[in-house]
Amino acid sequence: MPLLSVIVPMYNEQDALPLLVERLRPALDAITESYEVVAVNDGSVDATGSILHLMRTTWPQLRVITFSRNCGHQAALTAGLHRAHGDYVISIDADLQDPPEKIAEMLTLARSEQLDVVYGVRNDRRTDTVTKRATAGMYYGLMRRMVGNRVPAHGGDFRLLSRRAVETLRSLPEQAPVYRLLIPWLGLPSGEVHYSREKRVAGSTKYPFGKMVRLAMDSITSFSALPLRLATWMGSLGFVLCILLSIATVIAFISGVTVPGWTSLSLAIMFIGAVQLLCLGLMGEYISRIYTTIQGRPAYFIGADTAMTGPAAEQNIPIPRLPGQLIR
């Protein structure tokens, strides 16, 4: 069994793959430890799959997991974590914005200080656009307020996990895990490795604004009931406003003041309607998560895994490990 597994989720990364291998393979070979690279092809529609299988002919440590359809970045991470063999597991994206050369430093830190988690933290994001930096700052600021300071500021999906951390994550019943929050929530011994974020080497971002908003919504609804409380507060505010308007109406009626009330009535109706719709929308987010959990559908669908053959290769279940293969 390899000491180290490196998970690389990828979707339509045919242009970035050669550049990734040029830097990732020398970085891993220099560690002089046994390793595997688990490339999770998330239903790519370009030549990513063909290039990966071609690379396997000259890189025996490369392993390819292919999804039958596009299931998303977090699902690809889940598949990699569930099927990785290594005592330590590192996840990194294929765009080379996170430097593979930091892998050796992360592994050394984890082994020397007996850490279960080592986060790759970006201390310099000048290569990102102004919009990206602003939205990332708001996201991490909100998550730290909700979950606590255990969430590293500007820590993405470039991280190292020990086998104990991986097995703990596998035991959780999460249907749509958000690892940026779930892993800090475990409270395992952790450390940080800092680096400057680089530009994407090729292709386009796989996290456009819409997916970023979806990730933020998943993060909020997975780890906090604050939006539901916000709906309660806004409903209470609307109720208090209605009482005040009712008192003002009664006083105006007793005083014999006759004024056309179309404007105030319209504003009140629109305000109350907006509050109700917002509250329903917030509750709908939580109900949708309950619905997804009850369905119990797998987060991903394995089409093939080069490490296995036969029917077991296509089952959406983790590869079994013997007790003696677990560390700690």
PDB file of N, CA, C and O in Angstrom, residues 13 18 46 48 51 55 63 65 70 108 139 146 149 159 162 166 175 181 186 202 233 254 279 284:
ATOM      1  N   GLU A  13      -9.769  19.222 -18.532  1.00  0.00           N
ATOM      2  CA  GLU A  13      -8.448  19.790 -18.264  1.00  0.00           C
ATOM      3  C   GLU A  13      -7.405  19.265 -19.258  1.00  0.00           C
ATOM      4  O   GLU A  13      -6.249  19.076 -18.904  1.00  0.00           O
ATOM      5  N   PRO A  18      -0.697  18.037 -19.396  1.00  0.00           N
ATOM      6  CA  PRO A  18       0.753  17.893 -19.597  1.00  0.00           C
ATOM      7  C   PRO A  18       1.566  18.776 -18.668  1.00  0.00           C
ATOM      8  O   PRO A  18       2.612  18.360 -18.144  1.00  0.00           O
ATOM      9  N   ASP A  46     -14.006  16.491 -23.097  1.00  0.00           N
ATOM     10  CA  ASP A  46     -12.908  16.712 -24.024  1.00  0.00           C
ATOM     11  C   ASP A  46     -11.992  15.493 -23.995  1.00  0.00           C
ATOM     12  O   ASP A  46     -12.417  14.391 -23.667  1.00  0.00           O
ATOM     13  N   THR A  48      -9.625  14.723 -21.967  1.00  0.00           N
ATOM     14  CA  THR A  48      -8.994  14.483 -20.662  1.00  0.00           C
ATOM     15  C   THR A  48      -8.841  12.995 -20.381  1.00  0.00           C
ATOM     16  O   THR A  48      -7.766  12.531 -19.968  1.00  0.00           O
ATOM     17  N   ILE A  51      -6.130  11.316 -22.609  1.00  0.00           N
ATOM     18  CA  ILE A  51      -4.784  11.720 -22.220  1.00  0.00           C
ATOM     19  C   ILE A  51      -4.356  11.018 -20.939  1.00  0.00           C
ATOM     20  O   ILE A  51      -3.209  10.568 -20.805  1.00  0.00           O
ATOM     21  N   MET A  55      -1.146   8.581 -20.431  1.00  0.00           N
ATOM     22  CA  MET A  55      -0.106   8.862 -19.450  1.00  0.00           C
ATOM     23  C   MET A  55       0.165   7.657 -18.550  1.00  0.00           C
ATOM     24  O   MET A  55       1.289   7.488 -18.052  1.00  0.00           O
ATOM     25  N   ARG A  63      -3.334   6.514 -11.426  1.00  0.00           N
ATOM     26  CA  ARG A  63      -4.568   5.734 -11.372  1.00  0.00           C
ATOM     27  C   ARG A  63      -5.722   6.627 -11.817  1.00  0.00           C
ATOM     28  O   ARG A  63      -5.772   7.799 -11.433  1.00  0.00           O
ATOM     29  N   ILE A  65      -9.846   7.239 -12.106  1.00  0.00           N
ATOM     30  CA  ILE A  65     -11.238   6.948 -11.778  1.00  0.00           C
ATOM     31  C   ILE A  65     -12.108   7.799 -12.698  1.00  0.00           C
ATOM     32  O   ILE A  65     -11.943   9.027 -12.755  1.00  0.00           O
ATOM     33  N   ASN A  70     -20.881  14.003 -15.269  1.00  0.00           N
ATOM     34  CA  ASN A  70     -20.343  15.064 -14.428  1.00  0.00           C
ATOM     35  C   ASN A  70     -21.138  15.155 -13.129  1.00  0.00           C
ATOM     36  O   ASN A  70     -22.350  15.347 -13.138  1.00  0.00           O
ATOM     37  N   THR A 108       6.066  16.308   5.424  1.00  0.00           N
ATOM     38  CA  THR A 108       7.072  16.399   6.483  1.00  0.00           C
ATOM     39  C   THR A 108       6.480  16.983   7.761  1.00  0.00           C
ATOM     40  O   THR A 108       6.733  16.497   8.872  1.00  0.00           O
ATOM     41  N   TYR A 139     -16.710  35.190   1.675  1.00  0.00           N
ATOM     42  CA  TYR A 139     -17.057  33.800   1.963  1.00  0.00           C
ATOM     43  C   TYR A 139     -16.347  33.303   3.210  1.00  0.00           C
ATOM     44  O   TYR A 139     -16.976  32.779   4.141  1.00  0.00           O
ATOM     45  N   MET A 146     -19.536  31.662  11.320  1.00  0.00           N
ATOM     46  CA  MET A 146     -20.511  30.603  11.550  1.00  0.00           C
ATOM     47  C   MET A 146     -19.900  29.395  12.244  1.00  0.00           C
ATOM     48  O   MET A 146     -20.454  28.852  13.207  1.00  0.00           O
ATOM     49  N   ASN A 149     -13.093  30.077  14.293  1.00  0.00           N
ATOM     50  CA  ASN A 149     -11.773  30.352  13.738  1.00  0.00           C
ATOM     51  C   ASN A 149     -11.007  29.094  13.358  1.00  0.00           C
ATOM     52  O   ASN A 149      -9.867  29.182  12.899  1.00  0.00           O
ATOM     53  N   ARG A 159      -5.038  20.280   0.620  1.00  0.00           N
ATOM     54  CA  ARG A 159      -4.808  19.906   2.014  1.00  0.00           C
ATOM     55  C   ARG A 159      -4.301  18.479   2.106  1.00  0.00           C
ATOM     56  O   ARG A 159      -4.470  17.693   1.167  1.00  0.00           O
ATOM     57  N   SER A 162      -4.592  12.640   7.207  1.00  0.00           N
ATOM     58  CA  SER A 162      -4.077  11.340   7.623  1.00  0.00           C
ATOM     59  C   SER A 162      -5.150  10.276   7.367  1.00  0.00           C
ATOM     60  O   SER A 162      -6.320  10.585   7.099  1.00  0.00           O
ATOM     61  N   VAL A 166      -9.301  10.547   7.131  1.00  0.00           N
ATOM     62  CA  VAL A 166     -10.069  10.039   5.988  1.00  0.00           C
ATOM     63  C   VAL A 166     -11.137   9.061   6.457  1.00  0.00           C
ATOM     64  O   VAL A 166     -12.293   9.124   6.023  1.00  0.00           O
ATOM     65  N   GLN A 175     -24.436  13.662   2.779  1.00  0.00           N
ATOM     66  CA  GLN A 175     -24.754  13.382   1.389  1.00  0.00           C
ATOM     67  C   GLN A 175     -24.057  14.359   0.446  1.00  0.00           C
ATOM     68  O   GLN A 175     -23.679  13.989  -0.663  1.00  0.00           O
ATOM     69  N   LEU A 181     -15.423  23.167   5.323  1.00  0.00           N
ATOM     70  CA  LEU A 181     -15.982  23.390   6.650  1.00  0.00           C
ATOM     71  C   LEU A 181     -16.029  22.105   7.475  1.00  0.00           C
ATOM     72  O   LEU A 181     -15.841  22.140   8.689  1.00  0.00           O
ATOM     73  N   LEU A 186     -14.137  18.830  12.495  1.00  0.00           N
ATOM     74  CA  LEU A 186     -13.721  17.615  13.196  1.00  0.00           C
ATOM     75  C   LEU A 186     -12.816  17.932  14.383  1.00  0.00           C
ATOM     76  O   LEU A 186     -12.765  17.165  15.348  1.00  0.00           O
ATOM     77  N   ALA A 202      -3.808  26.804 -17.765  1.00  0.00           N
ATOM     78  CA  ALA A 202      -4.496  26.625 -19.050  1.00  0.00           C
ATOM     79  C   ALA A 202      -5.980  26.439 -18.777  1.00  0.00           C
ATOM     80  O   ALA A 202      -6.400  26.100 -17.676  1.00  0.00           O
ATOM     81  N   TRP A 233     -36.761  36.175  12.531  1.00  0.00           N
ATOM     82  CA  TRP A 233     -36.624  37.583  12.915  1.00  0.00           C
ATOM     83  C   TRP A 233     -37.343  38.500  11.931  1.00  0.00           C
ATOM     84  O   TRP A 233     -38.021  39.448  12.338  1.00  0.00           O
ATOM     85  N   ILE A 254     -60.593  56.842  14.299  1.00  0.00           N
ATOM     86  CA  ILE A 254     -61.243  57.514  15.428  1.00  0.00           C
ATOM     87  C   ILE A 254     -61.146  59.017  15.289  1.00  0.00           C
ATOM     88  O   ILE A 254     -62.090  59.761  15.633  1.00  0.00           O
ATOM     89  N   CYS A 279     -38.738  34.089   3.588  1.00  0.00           N
ATOM     90  CA  CYS A 279     -38.788  33.033   4.605  1.00  0.00           C
ATOM     91  C   CYS A 279     -39.059  31.675   3.969  1.00  0.00           C
ATOM     92  O   CYS A 279     -38.447  30.665   4.343  1.00  0.00           O
ATOM     93  N   GLY A 284     -37.101  26.499   2.192  1.00  0.00           N
ATOM     94  CA  GLY A 284     -37.002  25.579   1.069  1.00  0.00           C
ATOM     95  C   GLY A 284     -35.601  25.025   0.900  1.00  0.00           C
ATOM     96  O   GLY A 284     -35.429  23.856   0.514  1.00  0.00           O
TER      97      GLY A 284
END
